[in-house]
Coordinates of N, CA and C in Angstrom, one line a residue:
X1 N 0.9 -1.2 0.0 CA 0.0 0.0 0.0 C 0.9 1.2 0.0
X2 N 0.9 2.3 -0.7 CA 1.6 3.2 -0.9 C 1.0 4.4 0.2
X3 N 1.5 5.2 0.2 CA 1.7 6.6 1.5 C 0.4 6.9 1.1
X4 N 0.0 7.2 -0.3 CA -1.4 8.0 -0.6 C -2.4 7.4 -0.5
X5 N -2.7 5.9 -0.8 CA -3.4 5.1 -0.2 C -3.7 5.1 1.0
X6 N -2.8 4.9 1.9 CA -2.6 4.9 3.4 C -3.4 6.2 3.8
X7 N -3.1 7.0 3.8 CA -3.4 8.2 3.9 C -4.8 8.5 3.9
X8 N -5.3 8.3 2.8 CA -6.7 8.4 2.2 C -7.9 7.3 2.9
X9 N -7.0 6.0 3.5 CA -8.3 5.1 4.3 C -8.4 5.9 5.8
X10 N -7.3 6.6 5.8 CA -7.4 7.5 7.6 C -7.7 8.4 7.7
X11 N -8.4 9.1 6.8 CA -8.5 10.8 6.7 C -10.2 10.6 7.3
X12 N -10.6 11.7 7.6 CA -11.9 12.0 8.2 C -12.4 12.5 7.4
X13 N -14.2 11.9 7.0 CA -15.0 12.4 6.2 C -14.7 14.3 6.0
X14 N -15.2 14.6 4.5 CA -15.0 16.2 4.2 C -16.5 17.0 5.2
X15 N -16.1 18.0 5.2 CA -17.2 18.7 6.3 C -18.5 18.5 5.7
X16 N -18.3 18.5 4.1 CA -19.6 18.3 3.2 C -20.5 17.2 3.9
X17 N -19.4 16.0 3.6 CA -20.3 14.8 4.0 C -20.9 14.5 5.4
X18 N -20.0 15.2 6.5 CA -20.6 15.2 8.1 C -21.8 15.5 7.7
X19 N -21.9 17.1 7.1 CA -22.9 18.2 7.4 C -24.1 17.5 6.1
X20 N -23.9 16.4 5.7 CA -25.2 15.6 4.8 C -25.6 15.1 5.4
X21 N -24.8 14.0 6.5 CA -25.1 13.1 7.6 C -25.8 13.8 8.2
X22 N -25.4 14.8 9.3 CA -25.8 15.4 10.4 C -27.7 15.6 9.7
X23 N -27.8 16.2 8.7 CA -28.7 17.2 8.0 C -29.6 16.2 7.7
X24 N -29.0 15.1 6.8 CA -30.8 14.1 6.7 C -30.8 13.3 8.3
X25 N -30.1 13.2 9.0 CA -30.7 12.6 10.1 C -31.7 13.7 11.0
X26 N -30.9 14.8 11.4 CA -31.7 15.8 11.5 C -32.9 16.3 11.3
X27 N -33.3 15.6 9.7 CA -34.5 16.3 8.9 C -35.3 15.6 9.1
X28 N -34.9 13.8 9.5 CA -35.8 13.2 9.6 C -36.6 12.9 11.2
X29 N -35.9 13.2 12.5 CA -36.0 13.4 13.5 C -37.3 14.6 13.2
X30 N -37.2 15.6 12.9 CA -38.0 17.0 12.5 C -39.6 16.2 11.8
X31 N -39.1 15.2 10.7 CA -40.4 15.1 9.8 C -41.2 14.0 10.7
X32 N -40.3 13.0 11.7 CA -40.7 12.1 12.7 C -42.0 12.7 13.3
X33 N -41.1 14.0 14.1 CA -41.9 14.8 15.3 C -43.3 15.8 14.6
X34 N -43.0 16.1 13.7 CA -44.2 16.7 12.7 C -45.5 16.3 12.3
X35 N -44.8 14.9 11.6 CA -46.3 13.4 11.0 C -47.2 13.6 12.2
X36 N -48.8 14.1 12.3 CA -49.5 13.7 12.8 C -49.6 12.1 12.8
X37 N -50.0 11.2 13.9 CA -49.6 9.9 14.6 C -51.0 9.3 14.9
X38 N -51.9 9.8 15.0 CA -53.6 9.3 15.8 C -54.3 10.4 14.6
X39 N -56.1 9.8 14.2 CA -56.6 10.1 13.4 C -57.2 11.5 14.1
X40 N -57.0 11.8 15.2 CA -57.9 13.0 16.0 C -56.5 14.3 15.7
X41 N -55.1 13.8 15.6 CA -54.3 14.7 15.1 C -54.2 14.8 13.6
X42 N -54.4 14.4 13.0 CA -54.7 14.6 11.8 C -56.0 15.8 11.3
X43 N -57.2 15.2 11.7 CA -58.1 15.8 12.1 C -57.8 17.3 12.7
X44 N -57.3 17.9 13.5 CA -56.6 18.9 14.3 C -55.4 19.5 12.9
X45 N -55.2 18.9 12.3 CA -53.8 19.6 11.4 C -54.5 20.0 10.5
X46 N -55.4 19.6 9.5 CA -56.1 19.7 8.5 C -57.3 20.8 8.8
X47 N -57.9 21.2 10.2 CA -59.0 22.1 10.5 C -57.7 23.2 10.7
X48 N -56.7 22.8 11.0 CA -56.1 24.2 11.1 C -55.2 24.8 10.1
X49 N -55.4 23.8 9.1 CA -54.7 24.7 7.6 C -56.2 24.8 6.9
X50 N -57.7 24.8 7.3 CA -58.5 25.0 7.4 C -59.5 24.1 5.6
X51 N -58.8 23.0 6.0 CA -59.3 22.2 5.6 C -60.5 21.5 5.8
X52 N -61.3 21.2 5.5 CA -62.7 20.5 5.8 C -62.6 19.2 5.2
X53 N -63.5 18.8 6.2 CA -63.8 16.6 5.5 C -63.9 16.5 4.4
X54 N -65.0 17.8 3.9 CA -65.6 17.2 2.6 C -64.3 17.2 1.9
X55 N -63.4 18.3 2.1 CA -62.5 18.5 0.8 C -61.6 17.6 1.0
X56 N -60.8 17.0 2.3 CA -60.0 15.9 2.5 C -60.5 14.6 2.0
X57 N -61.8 14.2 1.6 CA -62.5 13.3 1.1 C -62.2 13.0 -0.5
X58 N -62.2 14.5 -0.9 CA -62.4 14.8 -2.6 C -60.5 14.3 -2.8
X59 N -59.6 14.7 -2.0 CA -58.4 14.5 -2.3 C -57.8 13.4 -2.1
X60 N -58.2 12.5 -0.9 CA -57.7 11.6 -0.7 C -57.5 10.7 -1.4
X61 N -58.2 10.2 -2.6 CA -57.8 9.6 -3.9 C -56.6 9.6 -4.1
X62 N -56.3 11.3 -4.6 CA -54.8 11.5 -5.0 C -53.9 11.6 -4.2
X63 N -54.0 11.6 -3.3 CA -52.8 12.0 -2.6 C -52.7 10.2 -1.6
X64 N -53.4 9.3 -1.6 CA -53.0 8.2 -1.2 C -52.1 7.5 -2.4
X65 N -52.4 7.8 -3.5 CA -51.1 6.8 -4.5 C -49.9 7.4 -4.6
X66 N -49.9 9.1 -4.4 CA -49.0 10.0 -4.5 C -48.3 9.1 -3.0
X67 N -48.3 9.2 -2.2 CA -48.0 8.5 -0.7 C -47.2 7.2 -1.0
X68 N -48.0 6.8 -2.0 CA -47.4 5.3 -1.8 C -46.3 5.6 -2.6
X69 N -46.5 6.5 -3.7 CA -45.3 5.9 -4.6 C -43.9 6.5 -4.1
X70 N -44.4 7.4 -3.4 CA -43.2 8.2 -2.5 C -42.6 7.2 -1.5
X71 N -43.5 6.4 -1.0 CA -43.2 5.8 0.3 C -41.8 4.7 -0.5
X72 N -42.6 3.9 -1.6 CA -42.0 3.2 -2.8 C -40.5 3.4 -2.8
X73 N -40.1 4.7 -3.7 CA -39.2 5.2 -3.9 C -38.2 5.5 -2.8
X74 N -38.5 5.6 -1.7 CA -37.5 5.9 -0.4 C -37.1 5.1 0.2
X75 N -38.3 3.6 0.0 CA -37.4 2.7 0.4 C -36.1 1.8 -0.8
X76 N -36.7 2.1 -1.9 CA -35.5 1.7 -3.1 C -34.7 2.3 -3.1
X77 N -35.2 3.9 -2.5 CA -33.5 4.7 -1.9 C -32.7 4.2 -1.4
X78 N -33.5 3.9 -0.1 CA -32.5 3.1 1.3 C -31.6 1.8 1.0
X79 N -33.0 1.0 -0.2 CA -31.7 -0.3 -0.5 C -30.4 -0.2 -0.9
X80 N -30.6 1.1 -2.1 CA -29.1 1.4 -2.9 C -28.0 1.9 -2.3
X81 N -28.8 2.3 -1.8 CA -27.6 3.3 -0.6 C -26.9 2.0 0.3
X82 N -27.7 1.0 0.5 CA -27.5 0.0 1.7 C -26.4 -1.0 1.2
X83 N -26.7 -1.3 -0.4 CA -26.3 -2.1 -1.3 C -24.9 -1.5 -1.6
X84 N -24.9 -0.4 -1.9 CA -23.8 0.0 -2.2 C -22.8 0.7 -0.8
X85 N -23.3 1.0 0.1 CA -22.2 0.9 1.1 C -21.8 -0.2 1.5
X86 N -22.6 -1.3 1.4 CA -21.9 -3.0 1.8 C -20.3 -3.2 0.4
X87 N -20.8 -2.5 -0.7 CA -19.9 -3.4 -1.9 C -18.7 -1.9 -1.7
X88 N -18.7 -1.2 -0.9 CA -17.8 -0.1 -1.3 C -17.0 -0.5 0.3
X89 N -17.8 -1.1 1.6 CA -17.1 -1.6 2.7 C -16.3 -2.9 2.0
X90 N -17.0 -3.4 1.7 CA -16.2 -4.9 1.2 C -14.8 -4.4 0.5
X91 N -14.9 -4.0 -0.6 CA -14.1 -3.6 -1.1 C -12.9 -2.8 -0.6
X92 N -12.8 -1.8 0.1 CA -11.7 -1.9 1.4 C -11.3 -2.8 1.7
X93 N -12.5 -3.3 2.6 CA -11.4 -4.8 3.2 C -10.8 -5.5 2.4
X94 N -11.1 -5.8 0.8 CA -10.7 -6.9 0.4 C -9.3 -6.0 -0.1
X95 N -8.9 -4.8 -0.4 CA -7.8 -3.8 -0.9 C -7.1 -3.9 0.4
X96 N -7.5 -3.9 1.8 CA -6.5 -3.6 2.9 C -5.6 -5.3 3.0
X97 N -4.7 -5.1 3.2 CA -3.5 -6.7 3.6 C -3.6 -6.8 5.1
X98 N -4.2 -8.0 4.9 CA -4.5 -8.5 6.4 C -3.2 -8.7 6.8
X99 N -3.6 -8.5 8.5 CA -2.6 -8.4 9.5 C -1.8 -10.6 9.2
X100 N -3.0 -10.8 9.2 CA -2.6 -12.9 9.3 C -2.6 -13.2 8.0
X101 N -2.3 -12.6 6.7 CA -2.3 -13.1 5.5 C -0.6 -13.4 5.5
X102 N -0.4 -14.5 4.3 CA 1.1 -14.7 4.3 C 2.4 -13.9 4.0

């Protein structure tokens, strides 16, 4: 393994990448505590952006497949992201020379 190799598996993520980390965990903590959770809060969120049943009725159509396909998509996010930090961890290990190799 040469100096710049070396170098590059020890260095500490760029501030970019903390502050991506930090930021979607952050955002999702935020969108956690937000999601109304019981149908009486929901109820309560919707009267107070002064929405009415009838009209939450007329929408709910669309905005249930819009839901799903979102929901869809985020978790195919999570796989690739999952997928591909397993094959980019692997890959280290298999580039680093084991301590017990010959």
């Amino acid at each position: 393994m040469s100096r710049a190799e070396a170098r590059r598996s020890t260095t500490r993520p760029s501030w970019l990448a903390r502050g991506t980390a930090f930021g979607s965990t952050a955002g999702t903590f935020v969108l956690a505590a937000l999601v109304p959770k019981c149908p009486l809060c929901v109820a309560a969120m919707l009267s107070a952006w002064g929405v009415g049943a009838s009209v939450a009725g007329t929408v709910a159509p669309v905005v249930r497949p819009a839901l799903l396909v979102l929901t869809v998509a985020a978790v195919l996010a999570v796989g690739v992201v999952g997928v591909r930090s397993s094959r980019n961890r692997r890959r280290r290990a298999e580039s680093q020379p084991s301590c017990c190799s010959g």
